[in-house]
Each structure stands twice: as C-alpha cells, then as structure tokens.
Amino acid sequence: TSPRIPPTNCPHRQKKHKGKKHTSLGSYRKYRYFCTQVMHKLTNPIIWFARFRHRKGYGVHSPFAFRFITDVIYERTPYYAYAEQDKALPLSMRFRKRKGLHLLLRLANHLQPETIVIPHNTHWEKQYLHNGCNKARILTHNPEGEIDLCLLTEPADSVLKHIGNNSVLVLDNLHRHREWFRNIPSVVSFDLYDLGIAFFDKQYNKQYYIVNF
C-alpha cells in the first residue's frame, strides 16, 4: 500500500515548509557574511602591501600634509560616536567601509565646516559627517556661494564651480574615478585608494600624496 500523502492544507506540512524557508534565509545571510569576510581579508592585505611605503607620512616633507596624515587620517582617538553609529551598520559595511566612515567623522571634526554638500544618496556618510560636526548644514544641492566640504561618490563637474580656496572635496570610490580626481584643479590631494581628499588652498605647493590607509 502506498504511504498516505498529507494534503497541502495540513498544518504540519505548512509548518515544515515555513521552517525550511526560514532556515534557507538564515543560511543565505550567513553565506553573505562569510563572503564579505573572505573578500575583505583577500583584498585589504593586497592593497595594504602594495602601498606599504606610503604609510604614516613617511617621506612627506610638507608640514601641512604631514600633520593632516598623522593627526586626521591616522588618528587613533576612540570617538564615542563610533560605537553609536557602528551598531546600526549592516554587516557588509563593517570592515573596510567602516574605516572610511570613521575618517569622514574625523575629517568633519577637524575642519568644522559650516556647510557640507552631499549630492548623492549616502545615508551612512551623512550620519558620520554630522556626528563629526553637528553644527554644519548638510545640503543635497550646491549652495549659492562656496562649498566648505563636499562628499561625492562619482565625478560631478558642476560642484567644481562652487569650490573656493578653503574648500575640501572628498571622493568616495576613488579607485573607479582616479583619472577625474587627478585632473581637478586641487592643490594638495591625498589618494587613500578608496577615498580621495583634495584641498584647494593656494598657499601650499601642488602635491599628490599616496597614503596607505
């Protein structure tokens, strides 16, 4: 005799089906988390070793550039806002991306800009910048005057019209748009592989620094 097959509306069958679906979703999240860890461990050391001789300001003779590298880029002060913001980050951003977000917080804290322009949809970057300087107005459009601090995730020539002597421009995803970043009329630029930071103050000599970050 053939075994009895329970009907599709059987409550035991439905529970079993839901359990499998839940397990599948949990397995997918674990798999994605594992892949993120593996990719970070594979790419981060390669980038780090390739830029080994450009670490901690070695070979930098400009006092301004050396102070910026050691006091902002490499600052190790454990800001209280790190822990508050990091708890909300998704798993995919808790490695190399988090390092860049911490730098944005330190940069805003160092510059204390009155206005920050972020034309693209960058929720997390906005949060960290705000924690670095909570008095700053954060805009999604170019102001009438000059920009104090601007964060871009892709090239935007329209922003350059609002760049002045005291402006600072940050480009995320620098490794994808390095040619554009190198051709903007900046004076002192810092290439951190993932991030580019450009200063436009003409009192300094034109320099392009590669930093192992």
Short mmCIF file of C-alpha atoms in Angstrom, two decimals:
data_model
loop_
_atom_site.label_atom_id
_atom_site.label_comp_id
_atom_site.label_asym_id
_atom_site.label_seq_id
_atom_site.Cartn_x
_atom_site.Cartn_y
_atom_site.Cartn_z
CA THR A 1 0.00 0.00 0.00
CA SER A 2 1.31 3.48 -0.90
CA PRO A 3 2.09 5.77 2.03
CA ARG A 4 -0.55 8.40 2.72
CA ILE A 5 0.46 11.84 1.40
CA PRO A 6 -0.82 14.65 3.65
CA PRO A 7 -2.96 17.28 1.94
CA THR A 8 -1.45 20.67 1.11
CA ASN A 9 -3.56 22.35 3.80
CA CYS A 10 -2.19 20.10 6.54
CA PRO A 11 -0.87 22.31 9.37
CA HIS A 12 2.18 20.08 9.92
CA ARG A 13 3.14 20.40 6.27
CA GLN A 14 2.83 24.18 6.35
CA LYS A 15 4.97 24.46 9.48
CA LYS A 16 7.65 22.30 7.93
CA HIS A 17 7.62 24.42 4.78
CA LYS A 18 7.94 27.65 6.75
CA GLY A 19 10.76 26.20 8.78
CA LYS A 20 12.68 25.34 5.62
CA LYS A 21 12.15 28.83 4.25
CA HIS A 22 13.40 30.41 7.47
CA THR A 23 16.44 28.13 7.51
CA SER A 24 17.18 28.97 3.88
CA LEU A 25 17.08 32.71 4.60
CA GLY A 26 19.33 32.29 7.62
CA SER A 27 21.79 30.25 5.57
CA TYR A 28 21.86 32.93 2.88
CA ARG A 29 22.68 35.63 5.42
CA LYS A 30 25.47 33.52 6.90
CA TYR A 31 26.81 32.83 3.40
CA ARG A 32 26.76 36.55 2.51
CA TYR A 33 28.50 37.40 5.79
CA PHE A 34 31.15 34.74 5.11
CA CYS A 35 31.77 36.06 1.56
CA THR A 36 32.14 39.60 2.89
CA GLN A 37 34.75 38.46 5.39
CA VAL A 38 36.68 36.49 2.78
CA MET A 39 36.71 39.34 0.25
CA HIS A 40 37.89 41.80 2.88
CA LYS A 41 40.71 39.52 4.00
CA LEU A 42 41.80 38.93 0.41
CA THR A 43 41.69 42.49 -0.91
CA ASN A 44 42.68 44.55 2.11
CA PRO A 45 46.16 42.98 2.64
CA ILE A 46 46.93 43.22 -1.10
CA ILE A 47 46.13 46.93 -1.15
CA TRP A 48 47.98 47.48 2.12
CA PHE A 49 51.19 45.76 0.99
CA ALA A 50 51.12 47.50 -2.40
CA ARG A 51 51.13 50.86 -0.58
CA PHE A 52 53.38 49.83 2.30
CA ARG A 53 55.99 52.54 1.75
CA HIS A 54 53.32 55.26 1.83
CA ARG A 55 52.27 54.73 5.45
CA LYS A 56 52.09 57.17 8.36
CA GLY A 57 53.51 60.14 6.49
CA TYR A 58 56.91 58.58 5.70
CA GLY A 59 58.69 60.69 3.08
CA VAL A 60 56.23 63.60 3.36
CA HIS A 61 58.12 66.88 3.82
CA SER A 62 55.22 69.34 3.83
CA PRO A 63 54.30 70.24 7.46
CA PHE A 64 50.66 70.69 6.48
CA ALA A 65 50.41 67.33 4.70
CA PHE A 66 52.33 65.50 7.43
CA ARG A 67 50.07 66.90 10.18
CA PHE A 68 46.96 66.01 8.20
CA ILE A 69 48.15 62.43 7.62
CA THR A 70 49.22 61.83 11.23
CA ASP A 71 46.56 63.88 13.08
CA VAL A 72 43.50 63.10 10.95
CA ILE A 73 43.98 60.12 8.64
CA TYR A 74 45.91 58.05 11.19
CA GLU A 75 44.36 59.43 14.35
CA ARG A 76 43.51 56.63 16.78
CA THR A 77 41.33 58.51 19.28
CA PRO A 78 38.28 56.31 20.07
CA TYR A 79 35.47 58.79 19.41
CA TYR A 80 32.32 57.98 21.37
CA ALA A 81 30.26 58.42 18.20
CA TYR A 82 32.00 55.44 16.57
CA ALA A 83 30.25 52.94 18.83
CA GLU A 84 26.86 54.64 18.50
CA GLN A 85 26.94 54.69 14.70
CA ASP A 86 28.68 51.34 14.15
CA LYS A 87 25.92 49.40 15.91
CA ALA A 88 23.49 50.32 13.14
CA LEU A 89 25.76 49.47 10.21
CA PRO A 90 24.81 46.47 8.05
CA LEU A 91 27.25 43.56 8.03
CA SER A 92 28.53 44.37 4.55
CA MET A 93 29.84 47.75 5.78
CA ARG A 94 31.54 46.69 8.99
CA PHE A 95 35.03 46.22 7.60
CA ARG A 96 36.91 48.46 5.16
CA LYS A 97 33.88 50.72 4.57
CA ARG A 98 33.59 51.42 8.30
CA LYS A 99 37.20 52.59 8.32
CA GLY A 100 36.34 55.21 5.70
CA LEU A 101 33.24 56.31 7.62
CA HIS A 102 35.35 56.84 10.73
CA LEU A 103 37.71 59.01 8.68
CA LEU A 104 34.79 61.13 7.45
CA LEU A 105 33.79 61.75 11.06
CA ARG A 106 37.36 62.77 11.96
CA LEU A 107 37.62 64.98 8.88
CA ALA A 108 34.42 66.86 9.75
CA ASN A 109 35.60 67.20 13.34
CA HIS A 110 38.95 68.57 12.13
CA LEU A 111 37.54 71.03 9.58
CA GLN A 112 34.39 72.15 11.45
CA PRO A 113 32.69 73.23 8.19
CA GLU A 114 29.60 75.43 8.15
CA THR A 115 28.11 73.61 5.15
CA ILE A 116 28.56 70.06 3.88
CA VAL A 117 27.30 69.20 0.40
CA ILE A 118 26.36 65.58 -0.32
CA PRO A 119 24.53 65.49 -3.68
CA HIS A 120 24.09 61.72 -3.78
CA ASN A 121 22.07 59.38 -1.59
CA THR A 122 24.65 58.48 1.05
CA HIS A 123 22.79 57.88 4.30
CA TRP A 124 25.64 56.47 6.36
CA GLU A 125 28.20 59.03 5.22
CA LYS A 126 25.76 61.79 6.18
CA GLN A 127 25.34 60.34 9.66
CA TYR A 128 29.07 60.11 10.35
CA LEU A 129 29.78 63.59 8.97
CA HIS A 130 27.01 65.02 11.12
CA ASN A 131 28.47 63.37 14.22
CA GLY A 132 31.84 64.90 13.39
CA CYS A 133 30.38 68.42 13.16
CA ASN A 134 26.76 68.66 14.28
CA LYS A 135 26.63 72.43 13.71
CA ALA A 136 27.14 72.02 9.94
CA ARG A 137 24.26 72.39 7.50
CA ILE A 138 24.10 69.32 5.28
CA LEU A 139 22.82 70.08 1.77
CA THR A 140 21.99 67.85 -1.17
CA HIS A 141 22.44 70.71 -3.67
CA ASN A 142 25.15 73.25 -4.40
CA PRO A 143 24.86 76.47 -2.36
CA GLU A 144 24.98 79.92 -3.91
CA GLY A 145 28.45 80.56 -2.54
CA GLU A 146 31.48 78.38 -1.96
CA ILE A 147 31.41 74.86 -0.55
CA ASP A 148 33.21 74.17 2.71
CA LEU A 149 33.19 70.37 2.47
CA CYS A 150 31.77 68.22 -0.31
CA LEU A 151 31.43 64.45 -0.49
CA LEU A 152 30.99 62.84 -3.90
CA THR A 153 30.51 59.19 -4.81
CA GLU A 154 31.10 59.85 -8.51
CA PRO A 155 32.53 62.71 -10.62
CA ALA A 156 30.44 65.90 -10.70
CA ASP A 157 31.92 68.81 -12.64
CA SER A 158 29.11 71.12 -11.53
CA VAL A 159 30.47 71.01 -7.98
CA LEU A 160 33.81 72.46 -9.08
CA LYS A 161 32.15 75.79 -9.87
CA HIS A 162 31.47 76.19 -6.14
CA ILE A 163 34.95 75.25 -4.98
CA GLY A 164 36.96 78.01 -3.34
CA ASN A 165 40.32 78.48 -1.67
CA ASN A 166 39.12 76.96 1.62
CA SER A 167 37.05 74.14 0.14
CA VAL A 168 37.72 70.45 0.71
CA LEU A 169 36.41 67.78 -1.64
CA VAL A 170 36.15 64.07 -0.78
CA LEU A 171 35.60 61.48 -3.49
CA ASP A 172 34.38 58.03 -2.46
CA ASN A 173 35.05 55.09 -4.80
CA LEU A 174 38.30 56.81 -5.84
CA HIS A 175 39.72 53.65 -7.41
CA ARG A 176 36.95 53.87 -10.05
CA HIS A 177 37.37 57.58 -10.82
CA ARG A 178 41.05 58.29 -10.15
CA GLU A 179 41.65 59.96 -13.52
CA TRP A 180 38.91 62.53 -12.87
CA PHE A 181 40.22 63.15 -9.35
CA ARG A 182 43.78 63.73 -10.57
CA ASN A 183 42.59 66.28 -13.13
CA ILE A 184 40.55 68.54 -10.85
CA PRO A 185 42.24 71.89 -10.02
CA SER A 186 43.23 70.86 -6.49
CA VAL A 187 46.44 71.97 -4.77
CA VAL A 188 47.10 69.20 -2.22
CA SER A 189 45.48 65.80 -2.78
CA PHE A 190 45.55 62.58 -0.77
CA ASP A 191 44.95 59.25 -2.51
CA LEU A 192 43.74 56.65 0.02
CA TYR A 193 42.70 54.14 -2.66
CA ASP A 194 39.03 54.06 -1.62
CA LEU A 195 38.84 57.77 -0.76
CA GLY A 196 40.38 60.86 -2.28
CA ILE A 197 40.68 64.09 -0.28
CA ALA A 198 41.51 67.33 -2.11
CA PHE A 199 42.43 70.74 -0.70
CA PHE A 200 42.37 73.88 -2.84
CA ASP A 201 44.27 76.37 -0.67
CA LYS A 202 46.77 78.11 -2.95
CA GLN A 203 49.20 78.92 -0.14
CA TYR A 204 50.52 75.34 -0.44
CA ASN A 205 52.61 73.78 -3.20
CA LYS A 206 50.82 71.41 -5.54
CA GLN A 207 51.26 67.81 -4.38
CA TYR A 208 49.58 64.44 -4.86
CA TYR A 209 50.19 62.06 -1.94
CA ILE A 210 49.51 58.33 -1.95
CA VAL A 211 48.63 57.17 1.57
CA ASN A 212 48.47 53.59 2.79
CA PHE A 213 45.13 53.67 4.58
#
